Coordinates of C-alpha atoms and ligand atoms in Angstrom, one line a residue:
X1 CA 47.8 128.8 56.1
X2 CA 45.4 126.8 59.3
X3 CA 44.4 123.9 57.5
X4 CA 42.3 122.2 61.1
X5 CA 39.8 123.7 64.0
X6 CA 39.6 126.7 64.7
X7 CA 41.7 128.5 67.4
X8 CA 39.4 128.9 70.7
X9 CA 41.6 129.9 73.9
X10 CA 40.0 127.6 76.8
X11 CA 38.3 129.4 79.1
X12 CA 36.7 129.8 82.1
X13 CA 34.0 131.9 81.0
X14 CA 32.4 129.6 79.0
X15 CA 32.3 127.1 82.0
X16 CA 29.9 130.2 83.8
X17 CA 28.7 131.0 79.9
X18 CA 27.6 127.6 79.7
X19 CA 25.6 126.8 83.8
X20 CA 24.1 130.9 83.3
X21 CA 22.5 129.1 79.8
X22 CA 21.5 125.5 80.7
X23 CA 21.1 125.1 84.4
X24 CA 19.5 127.9 85.1
X25 CA 17.4 126.2 88.6
X26 CA 20.7 124.1 90.2
X27 CA 20.3 124.2 93.7
X28 CA 23.7 125.8 95.5
X29 CA 22.7 125.5 99.4
X30 CA 25.2 126.7 101.7
X31 CA 25.0 125.5 105.4
X32 CA 25.3 129.4 106.9
X33 CA 27.8 130.1 110.9
X34 CA 24.3 129.7 113.2
X35 CA 23.7 126.1 110.7
X36 CA 20.3 127.7 108.5
X37 CA 20.6 126.7 105.1
X38 CA 20.4 129.2 102.1
X39 CA 19.4 128.1 99.1
X40 CA 20.7 129.9 95.8
X41 CA 19.5 128.8 92.0
X42 CA 22.0 128.6 89.4
X43 CA 20.7 131.6 87.5
X44 CA 21.3 134.2 90.3
X45 CA 25.1 132.2 90.8
X46 CA 25.5 133.3 86.8
X47 CA 23.4 136.6 88.2
X48 CA 25.9 137.8 90.3
X49 CA 29.1 135.4 89.5
X50 CA 28.7 138.5 87.2
X51 CA 28.1 141.1 89.2
X52 CA 30.3 140.8 91.4
X53 CA 33.0 141.1 87.9
X54 CA 31.4 144.5 87.3
X55 CA 32.0 146.0 90.9
X56 CA 35.8 145.0 90.6
X57 CA 36.7 146.1 86.6
X58 CA 34.3 149.4 88.7
X59 CA 37.2 148.7 91.7
X60 CA 40.0 148.9 88.6
X61 CA 40.8 145.6 89.3
X62 CA 43.4 144.8 86.0
X63 CA 44.4 142.0 84.6
X64 CA 46.6 139.6 86.8
X65 CA 46.0 141.1 89.8
X66 CA 45.7 139.1 92.6
X67 CA 41.4 139.3 94.9
X68 CA 42.6 137.2 98.5
X69 CA 39.5 135.2 99.6
X70 CA 39.8 134.1 103.0
X71 CA 36.5 132.5 103.3
X72 CA 34.7 129.1 104.0
X73 CA 32.7 127.1 101.7
X74 CA 30.1 128.5 100.6
X75 CA 27.6 130.3 97.7
X76 CA 30.0 133.9 97.5
X77 CA 33.5 131.9 97.3
X78 CA 31.6 129.8 94.1
X79 CA 31.3 134.1 93.5
X80 CA 35.0 134.5 93.5
X81 CA 35.9 131.4 91.9
X82 CA 34.6 132.8 88.6
X83 CA 34.1 136.2 89.5
X84 CA 37.8 137.4 90.5
X85 CA 38.9 135.5 86.9
X86 CA 35.4 136.6 84.2
X87 CA 37.4 140.6 85.5
X88 CA 40.1 139.5 84.8
X89 CA 41.8 139.5 88.4
X90 CA 43.7 135.9 89.5
X91 CA 41.6 134.5 93.0
X92 CA 44.3 133.7 95.9
X93 CA 42.5 131.2 98.3
X94 CA 44.2 131.5 101.4
X95 CA 44.2 129.2 104.1
X96 CA 42.3 130.0 107.4
X97 CA 43.8 127.1 109.3
X98 CA 47.4 128.9 108.2
X99 CA 48.8 131.3 111.8
X100 CA 48.2 134.6 111.1
X101 CA 52.0 135.1 110.7
X102 CA 51.8 132.3 108.1
X103 CA 48.7 134.2 106.5
X104 CA 50.1 137.0 106.8
X105 CA 53.3 136.7 105.1
X106 CA 51.9 134.9 101.5
X107 CA 48.9 137.6 101.4
X108 CA 52.0 140.0 100.7
X109 CA 54.6 137.2 98.7
X110 CA 51.5 137.6 96.5
X111 CA 50.6 141.6 96.4
X112 CA 47.1 141.1 97.0
X113 CA 45.3 144.5 96.0
X114 CA 41.8 143.0 97.6
X115 CA 40.6 140.5 100.1
X116 CA 37.1 138.9 100.4
X117 CA 36.8 137.6 103.6
X118 CA 33.9 136.7 105.5
X119 CA 32.1 138.4 108.4
X120 CA 32.9 135.0 110.6
X121 CA 36.8 135.5 110.1
X122 CA 36.9 139.2 110.3
X123 CA 38.7 138.3 113.7
X124 CA 41.5 136.5 112.1
X125 CA 42.1 138.8 109.6
X126 CA 42.6 141.7 112.6
X127 CA 45.4 139.3 113.2
X128 CA 47.4 139.4 110.1
X129 CA 46.1 142.6 108.9
X130 CA 49.7 145.2 110.2
X131 CA 51.6 142.1 107.4
X132 CA 49.8 143.5 104.7
X133 CA 47.6 146.7 103.5
X134 CA 44.9 145.1 101.6
X135 CA 43.2 148.1 99.1
X136 CA 39.7 147.0 99.2
X137 CA 39.1 144.4 102.6
X138 CA 35.2 143.0 101.3
X139 CA 33.2 141.1 103.7
X140 CA 30.8 138.8 102.9
X141 CA 27.9 138.8 105.2
X142 CA 28.2 135.2 105.8
X143 CA 26.1 136.1 109.5
X144 CA 24.0 137.1 108.6
X145 CA 24.8 140.4 110.6
X146 CA 26.0 144.4 109.3
X147 CA 29.3 144.8 108.0
X148 CA 31.6 146.6 110.6
X149 CA 32.0 150.3 109.3
X150 CA 35.6 150.7 107.2
X151 CA 34.7 148.3 104.7
X152 CA 33.4 147.1 101.7
X153 CA 30.2 144.9 102.1
X154 CA 30.1 141.9 99.7
X155 CA 26.2 142.1 99.5
X156 CA 25.8 146.2 98.9
X157 CA 28.7 145.8 96.1
X158 CA 26.4 143.2 93.9
X159 CA 23.4 145.1 94.2
X160 CA 25.4 148.4 92.4
X161 CA 26.8 146.9 90.2
X162 CA 25.3 146.1 86.5
X163 CA 25.3 142.6 86.2
X164 CA 24.4 143.2 82.3
X165 CA 26.3 145.5 81.0
X166 CA 29.3 143.0 82.6
X167 CA 32.2 142.7 79.7
X168 CA 34.5 139.6 80.2
X169 CA 38.6 140.7 80.5
X170 CA 39.7 139.7 77.5
X171 CA 42.1 137.0 77.9
X172 CA 44.5 134.4 76.1
X173 CA 44.2 130.6 76.9
X174 CA 47.2 130.8 79.8
X175 CA 46.5 133.6 81.5
X176 CA 46.1 132.7 85.3
X177 CA 42.7 132.5 86.7
X178 CA 43.3 131.3 90.6
X179 CA 46.7 130.6 92.8
X180 CA 47.0 128.8 95.8
X181 CA 50.7 128.4 98.5
X182 CA 52.1 124.9 99.4
X183 CA 51.9 124.5 102.4
X184 CA 54.9 124.5 102.4
X185 CA 55.7 121.3 105.0
X186 CA 59.1 121.0 103.4
X187 CA 60.0 124.9 103.5
X188 CA 58.5 127.8 102.5
X189 CA 55.4 128.0 100.7
X190 CA 55.1 128.7 97.2
X191 CA 52.1 130.2 94.5
X192 CA 51.1 128.1 92.5
X193 CA 49.3 129.4 89.6
X194 CA 46.5 127.7 87.5
X195 CA 46.0 129.4 83.4
X196 CA 42.0 129.1 81.5
X197 CA 43.5 126.0 80.6
X198 CA 45.0 124.0 82.7
X199 CA 41.0 124.9 85.1
X200 CA 39.5 123.7 82.2
X201 CA 41.7 120.6 81.1
X202 CA 41.9 119.2 85.0
X203 CA 37.9 120.1 84.7
X204 CA 37.2 118.4 81.8
X205 CA 39.3 115.4 82.7
X206 CA 37.8 115.5 86.6
X207 CA 34.4 114.4 85.0
X208 CA 34.6 111.3 83.1
X209 CA 33.1 109.0 83.7
X210 CA 36.2 106.8 85.4
X211 CA 37.1 109.2 87.3
X212 CA 34.4 111.3 89.0
X213 CA 32.1 111.2 86.5
X214 CA 30.5 113.9 87.4
X215 CA 27.1 114.4 86.2
X216 CA 24.2 116.9 85.5
X217 CA 22.1 114.9 88.2
X218 CA 24.7 114.4 90.5
X219 CA 24.5 116.6 94.1
X220 CA 28.5 116.7 95.4
X221 CA 29.4 117.7 98.7
X222 CA 32.6 119.2 98.9
X223 CA 34.0 118.7 102.5
X224 CA 37.6 119.1 100.9
X225 CA 38.0 123.2 101.8
X226 CA 37.8 125.4 98.1
X227 CA 41.5 128.0 100.2
X228 CA 42.9 125.1 99.5
X229 CA 43.6 123.1 96.5
X230 CA 40.3 124.6 94.5
X231 CA 39.1 122.0 96.6
X232 CA 40.2 120.2 94.0
X233 CA 38.3 122.1 91.4
X234 CA 35.7 120.5 91.9
X235 CA 33.7 123.9 92.2
X236 CA 34.9 124.7 88.5
X237 CA 33.8 121.2 87.6
X238 CA 30.4 121.1 89.1
X239 CA 29.2 124.3 87.4
X240 CA 30.7 122.5 84.5
X241 CA 28.5 119.9 84.2
X242 CA 25.2 122.0 86.2
X243 CA 25.8 119.9 89.5
X244 CA 23.6 120.6 92.9
X245 CA 26.5 121.5 95.0
X246 CA 25.9 121.3 98.9
X247 CA 28.2 123.5 100.9
X248 CA 29.2 123.1 104.3
X249 CA 30.0 126.6 105.8
X250 CA 32.3 126.9 108.6
X251 CA 30.5 123.3 110.1
X252 CA 32.8 120.4 109.9
X253 CA 32.8 118.3 112.2
X254 CA 31.4 114.7 112.3
X255 CA 27.8 115.9 113.9
X256 CA 27.3 118.3 111.4
X257 CA 28.5 116.8 108.3
X258 CA 25.8 113.8 108.9
X259 CA 23.0 116.5 110.1
X260 CA 23.9 117.9 106.6
X261 CA 24.5 114.7 104.8
X262 CA 21.1 113.0 106.3
X263 CA 19.4 117.1 105.5
X264 CA 20.1 117.3 101.9
X265 CA 21.8 113.3 100.1
X266 CA 24.6 113.9 97.9
X267 CA 25.3 111.7 95.4
X268 CA 28.9 112.5 95.2
X269 CA 30.8 113.6 98.5
X270 CA 35.3 115.2 98.8
X271 CA 37.8 114.5 101.9
X272 CA 40.4 114.0 103.7
X273 CA 40.9 110.8 104.7
X274 CA 40.6 112.7 108.0
X275 CA 37.7 113.1 108.3
X276 CA 36.0 110.2 107.0
X277 CA 37.3 108.3 109.8
X278 CA 35.6 110.2 112.6
X279 CA 32.5 110.4 110.8
X280 CA 32.2 107.1 110.0
X281 CA 32.7 106.7 113.2
X282 CA 30.3 108.7 114.6
X283 CA 28.3 106.7 112.9
X284 CA 28.2 103.5 113.3
X285 CA 28.8 104.8 117.3
X286 CA 24.9 106.2 115.2
X287 CA 23.5 102.5 114.9
X288 CA 24.4 100.9 118.3
X289 CA 20.5 100.5 120.5
X290 CA 21.1 103.0 123.1
X291 CA 23.3 105.7 121.5
X292 CA 21.7 109.2 122.1
X293 CA 22.3 109.4 118.4
X294 CA 20.5 106.2 117.5
X295 CA 18.4 107.0 114.4
X296 CA 19.4 111.0 113.3
X297 CA 21.6 110.5 110.2
X298 CA 20.8 108.1 107.2
X299 CA 24.3 108.0 105.3
X300 CA 23.3 107.7 101.1
X301 CA 23.1 104.5 99.7
X302 CA 25.7 104.8 96.5
X303 CA 27.1 108.3 97.8
X304 CA 30.4 107.7 95.7
X305 CA 33.2 109.5 97.8
X306 CA 36.5 110.9 96.2
X307 CA 38.9 110.4 99.2
X308 CA 43.0 112.1 98.5
X309 CA 45.1 114.5 99.6
X310 CA 47.1 111.5 101.6
X311 CA 46.8 107.6 101.7
X312 CA 43.6 105.5 102.0
X313 CA 43.1 102.6 104.4
X314 CA 41.4 100.1 102.9
X315 CA 38.9 99.4 105.9
X316 CA 38.3 103.7 105.2
X317 CA 37.3 102.2 102.2
X318 CA 35.5 98.5 103.8
X319 CA 33.5 100.4 106.1
X320 CA 31.8 103.1 104.0
X321 CA 31.3 99.9 101.3
X322 CA 29.4 98.0 104.1
X323 CA 26.5 101.1 104.1
X324 CA 26.8 100.8 100.1
X325 CA 29.4 104.2 100.1
X326 CA 32.3 103.8 97.5
X327 CA 35.3 105.4 98.4
X328 CA 37.6 106.3 95.0
X329 CA 41.1 107.6 96.2
X330 CA 42.7 110.1 94.1
X331 CA 46.7 111.4 94.3
X332 CA 47.6 115.1 94.1
X333 CA 49.3 118.2 94.9
X334 CA 48.1 121.8 94.8
X335 CA 50.5 121.5 92.2
X336 CA 49.0 119.1 90.5
X337 CA 46.1 120.9 89.7
X338 CA 45.0 118.8 91.9
X339 CA 43.6 116.0 90.7
X340 CA 46.9 113.9 89.4
X341 CA 46.1 110.1 89.5
X342 CA 42.7 108.4 90.6
X343 CA 41.6 104.4 91.9
X344 CA 39.7 103.1 89.4
X345 CA 38.2 99.5 87.9
X346 CA 40.8 99.9 85.2
X347 CA 40.3 98.1 81.8
X348 CA 42.9 95.4 83.2
X349 CA 40.8 95.2 86.4
X350 CA 37.4 93.7 84.3
X351 CA 36.1 90.3 86.5
X352 CA 38.3 90.4 88.9
X353 CA 37.4 90.0 92.4
X354 CA 35.9 91.8 95.1
X355 CA 38.7 91.7 97.7
X356 CA 41.1 92.8 94.5
X357 CA 38.9 95.7 93.9
X358 CA 39.4 96.8 97.3
X359 CA 43.3 96.1 97.3
X360 CA 43.2 98.5 94.1
X361 CA 40.8 101.0 95.7
X362 CA 43.5 100.9 98.9
X363 CA 46.6 102.3 96.5
X364 CA 46.7 106.1 95.0
X365 CA 45.2 104.7 90.7
X366 CA 46.2 105.6 87.6
X367 CA 48.1 108.4 86.1
X368 CA 44.7 110.7 84.7
X369 CA 44.8 111.0 80.8
X370 CA 47.1 114.7 80.1
X371 CA 49.5 112.7 82.9
X372 CA 52.6 111.1 82.6
X373 CA 54.3 109.7 84.8
X374 CA 57.8 108.8 86.2
X375 CA 59.7 106.7 89.0
X376 CA 63.7 107.3 89.3
X377 CA 65.8 106.0 91.4
X378 CA 68.5 107.2 94.2
X379 CA 70.8 107.3 90.9
X380 CA 69.0 108.9 88.6
X381 CA 67.6 106.2 86.6
X382 CA 64.0 105.9 85.2
X383 CA 62.7 102.4 88.0
X384 CA 60.3 99.3 86.2
X385 CA 57.1 99.4 87.1
X386 CA 56.8 95.7 88.9
X387 CA 55.2 97.0 91.9
X388 CA 58.4 96.6 94.3
X389 CA 60.4 98.9 92.7
X390 CA 60.4 102.5 94.5
X391 CA 61.6 105.6 93.5
X392 CA 61.0 109.9 93.4
X393 CA 57.3 109.7 91.7
X394 CA 58.1 112.4 88.8
X395 CA 55.7 113.8 86.6
X396 CA 54.1 115.6 83.9
X397 CA 51.9 117.0 82.6
X398 CA 49.5 120.6 80.8
X399 CA 47.8 121.3 84.3
X400 CA 50.6 120.2 85.8
X401 CA 52.7 123.5 87.3
X402 CA 55.8 124.8 86.2
X403 CA 56.7 126.8 88.2
X404 CA 56.6 129.2 91.3
X405 CA 54.8 132.5 91.5
X406 CA 58.7 134.6 91.7
X407 CA 60.6 131.8 92.5
X408 CA 61.1 129.8 89.0
X409 CA 61.2 126.2 88.7
X410 CA 63.8 125.7 91.1
X411 CA 65.9 122.7 90.3
X412 CA 65.1 120.9 93.6
X413 CA 61.2 121.1 91.9
X414 CA 62.5 120.3 88.9
X415 CA 64.2 117.8 86.7
X416 CA 66.8 119.4 83.6
X417 CA 64.2 118.1 81.3
X418 CA 61.1 119.6 82.6
X419 CA 58.9 117.4 85.2
X420 CA 58.3 118.1 88.6
X421 CA 59.9 116.6 91.5
X422 CA 56.5 116.1 93.3
X423 CA 59.0 114.8 97.0
X424 CA 56.8 111.7 97.1
X425 CA 58.1 107.9 97.5
X426 CA 56.2 105.5 95.4
X427 CA 55.6 102.0 93.3
X428 CA 53.9 101.6 90.2
X429 CA 53.5 98.3 90.0
X430 CA 52.4 96.5 85.5
X431 CA 48.8 97.9 86.3
X432 CA 50.4 101.0 86.5
X433 CA 48.8 101.3 89.3
X434 CA 50.2 103.0 91.6
X435 CA 51.2 103.3 95.4
X436 CA 52.6 106.2 97.9
X437 CA 55.4 104.8 100.1
X438 CA 56.1 108.1 101.6
X439 CA 56.9 111.6 101.3
X440 CA 60.5 110.9 101.0
X441 CA 60.7 113.3 104.6
X442 CA 58.7 109.9 106.4
X443 CA 61.0 107.6 105.1
X444 CA 62.2 105.6 107.7
X445 CA 65.7 103.8 107.3
X446 CA 66.0 101.4 109.3
X447 CA 69.6 99.0 108.7
X448 CA 68.8 100.3 105.3
X449 CA 66.0 99.4 104.4
X450 CA 62.5 100.8 103.7
X451 CA 60.4 101.1 105.9
X452 CA 57.0 102.4 104.5
X453 CA 55.6 103.8 107.5
X454 CA 52.1 104.4 105.6
X455 CA 51.6 101.2 105.3
X456 CA 51.8 100.4 108.6
X457 CA 49.0 103.0 110.3
X458 CA 47.1 101.7 107.3
X459 CA 47.1 98.1 108.8
X460 CA 47.1 99.2 112.3
X461 CA 43.7 101.0 111.3
X462 CA 42.0 98.4 110.6
X463 CA 42.1 96.8 113.9
X464 CA 39.1 96.7 115.4
X465 CA 40.2 98.6 119.2
X466 CA 42.3 101.7 116.7
X467 CA 40.9 104.6 115.6
X468 CA 43.7 106.4 114.1
X469 CA 47.3 105.4 113.9
X470 CA 50.3 107.1 112.5
X471 CA 54.5 106.2 112.2
X472 CA 57.3 108.1 112.8
X473 CA 60.5 106.9 112.4
X474 CA 63.1 107.9 115.7
X475 CA 67.0 108.4 115.6
X476 CA 68.4 104.9 116.7
X477 CA 72.1 103.8 117.5
X478 CA 72.2 100.7 115.8
X479 CA 69.7 100.7 113.5
X480 CA 70.0 104.4 112.3
X481 CA 66.1 104.9 112.0
X482 CA 63.2 102.8 113.6
X483 CA 59.1 102.6 113.7
X484 CA 57.1 104.9 116.3
X485 CA 53.5 103.8 115.8
X486 CA 51.6 106.1 117.3
X487 CA 48.0 105.1 118.0
X488 CA 44.1 106.8 118.6
X489 CA 42.3 103.5 120.1
X490 CA 39.1 104.4 119.7
X491 CA 36.1 105.5 122.6
X492 CA 35.9 102.3 125.3
X493 CA 38.3 100.0 123.5
X494 CA 41.5 99.0 123.7
X495 CA 44.7 97.7 122.0
X496 CA 48.6 96.1 123.2
X497 CA 51.5 96.4 121.4
X498 CA 51.3 92.6 121.5
X499 CA 47.7 92.8 119.5
X500 CA 49.5 94.9 117.0
X501 CA 52.4 93.2 116.2
X502 CA 50.8 90.0 115.5
X503 CA 48.2 91.5 113.6
X504 CA 51.0 93.0 111.2
X505 CA 53.0 90.0 111.9
X506 CA 49.6 88.6 110.5
X507 CA 49.5 90.8 107.4
X508 CA 52.9 89.6 106.5
X509 CA 54.7 92.7 108.1
X510 CA 58.7 91.0 108.6
X511 CA 59.3 90.7 112.1
X512 CA 62.6 93.9 111.7
X513 CA 59.5 96.1 110.2
X514 CA 57.8 96.7 113.4
X515 CA 57.3 99.5 114.9
X516 CA 60.2 99.4 118.0
X517 CA 58.2 101.2 120.1
X518 CA 54.6 102.0 120.5
X519 CA 52.3 104.7 122.4
X520 CA 49.4 105.5 122.4
X521 CA 47.4 108.8 122.3
X522 CA 44.7 111.3 122.1
X523 CA 44.3 112.3 118.8
X524 CA 47.1 112.8 116.3
X525 CA 47.8 116.6 115.4
X526 CA 46.2 117.5 112.0
X527 CA 47.7 120.1 109.6
X528 CA 45.9 122.8 107.6
X529 CA 44.6 120.1 105.5
X530 CA 43.6 117.6 107.7
X531 CA 46.4 115.3 106.9
X532 CA 48.3 114.0 110.2
X533 CA 51.3 116.0 110.6
X534 CA 53.9 113.7 111.3
X535 CA 56.2 116.2 112.2
X536 CA 54.3 118.1 115.3
X537 CA 54.9 113.9 117.1
X538 CA 58.5 113.8 115.5
X539 CA 58.9 116.9 117.8
X540 CA 57.0 115.4 120.9
X541 CA 58.9 111.6 120.7
X542 CA 61.8 111.6 118.2
X543 CA 64.1 111.9 121.4
Ligands
ADP601 P1 50.2 119.4 101.9 O1 50.4 118.5 102.2 O2 51.6 120.1 102.1 O3 49.9 120.4 102.2 P2 49.2 119.2 99.5 O4 48.1 119.8 99.6 O5 49.9 119.8 97.5 O6 50.3 120.1 100.1 O7 49.2 117.7 99.8 C1 49.9 117.2 98.4 C2 50.6 115.9 99.5 O8 49.4 115.3 99.0 C3 51.7 114.5 98.5 O9 52.6 114.9 97.7 C4 51.6 113.7 99.0 O10 52.6 112.7 99.6 C5 50.4 114.0 99.7 N1 48.8 112.8 98.9 C6 47.6 113.0 98.7 N2 47.0 112.2 98.4 C7 48.3 111.2 99.0 C8 47.4 109.7 98.0 N3 46.5 109.1 97.3 N4 48.6 108.9 99.7 C9 48.9 109.1 99.5 N5 49.5 110.3 99.7 C10 49.4 111.3 98.7

């Protein structure tokens, strides 16, 4: 006998219905390839999304089949986020920054049936189409040009579908809604599949006040790509709350982002640290008299910015705070939906000094509600939460993947008792604040002692002449490995190894932890998701 609550399955469709009913007037702004802005109301989004669902069903999409997307961040991609699962399909976001060979391999591995692609990305599609035959290629006329023959026109498809007669595909809450492949920096890319249930729970947690606190009156700028890790879940969260969305389209250069931020000031923005580093440098340079961009931009005071995907240096947090913008650091992975931890002032930090708040903001933060976290040492023992003991980070929770598409739950990814092995090495302190020391493969072991590349990088990036710094291990006959620092100086500035070492010593690094060598380079190579690509640096410098 059921004596408790109703068993109503958690469903993304509920978020869409709610948005259609409650938030008709909210706006979705998309930057088009020609840099103009296109506006849709939520009422239009709701109708178009249901039309997409109806059209996919009319094309014969069956329950659980994958519909791939190869799109920038914009309104039509958002329609895919909801319309594909509404029809019973699984939205599979393809990462347009991967090589054509990788994209083709991933589409074939996922057995994607249909593809939704931006017209401006058709040249990329042409390069991998021999690797996987989609049954139908639906082209979003994003640039406004006519869709080339041989493809299905997205707008014509929607216009021909009956949104009013659309009926949601029946589903259970554990049925899949979306999938994303890991970027494969540590092996073959693997598909992570999200469910209605995991997505709704992640969305609820994501807008808690002690989290990103997304509200209906927010204006949200997701710079994080919708083609990787669901743009940190923000499309779902924003629609759930009816927030205004501002999508940058293909224009991610700092000048373009600053133009967009000035035109449509966000109250919340999201991106990886490398994006915000270049953006704040461009902005601060524009404030100098005589700059060609003097007076062009305005950063919105009071904006929150969620930054993660890689460690966020304290210097970056302070640089934004100087303009009244607070950075919230998060940690996560494709496997964790993706937000697993967030750094915010917890109850224990009531009355903490400003310096302490900054120090905490530069950590990966505390676990989200519903996420459990533990550290395991080399011998498999539980490591204490003392801020010192290092261990492999393992996590568990209802929005953390339990397996990979077609690969299952390999031993190197899951523990026998069912926790995800993140491949990150971390410490956790008494207050539950985590600090990522490194990814396992980036750790530097010198004379039997670990050196955290992340700590060195963050300290180096606090130097006024340093734009970026990435630290890698180089082989060393005597010590096994030693740190090598690759430093990008700010334009017109010079940083010497002596000055940088002096800075590190003043920050409490021991002599043996100082970089063995400095290389001054033009730019740190980036991965497909905009993070520092240390593999490339290792290839270049390790000999
Ligand atoms: P990839 O980096 O291979 O593209 P993901 O996008 O899933 O894959 O990234 C997950 C990884 O990013 C984490 O395992 C961790 O190493 C790193 N990461 C994410 N957030 C942070 C953070 N706040 N601090 C340090 N590292 C982070």
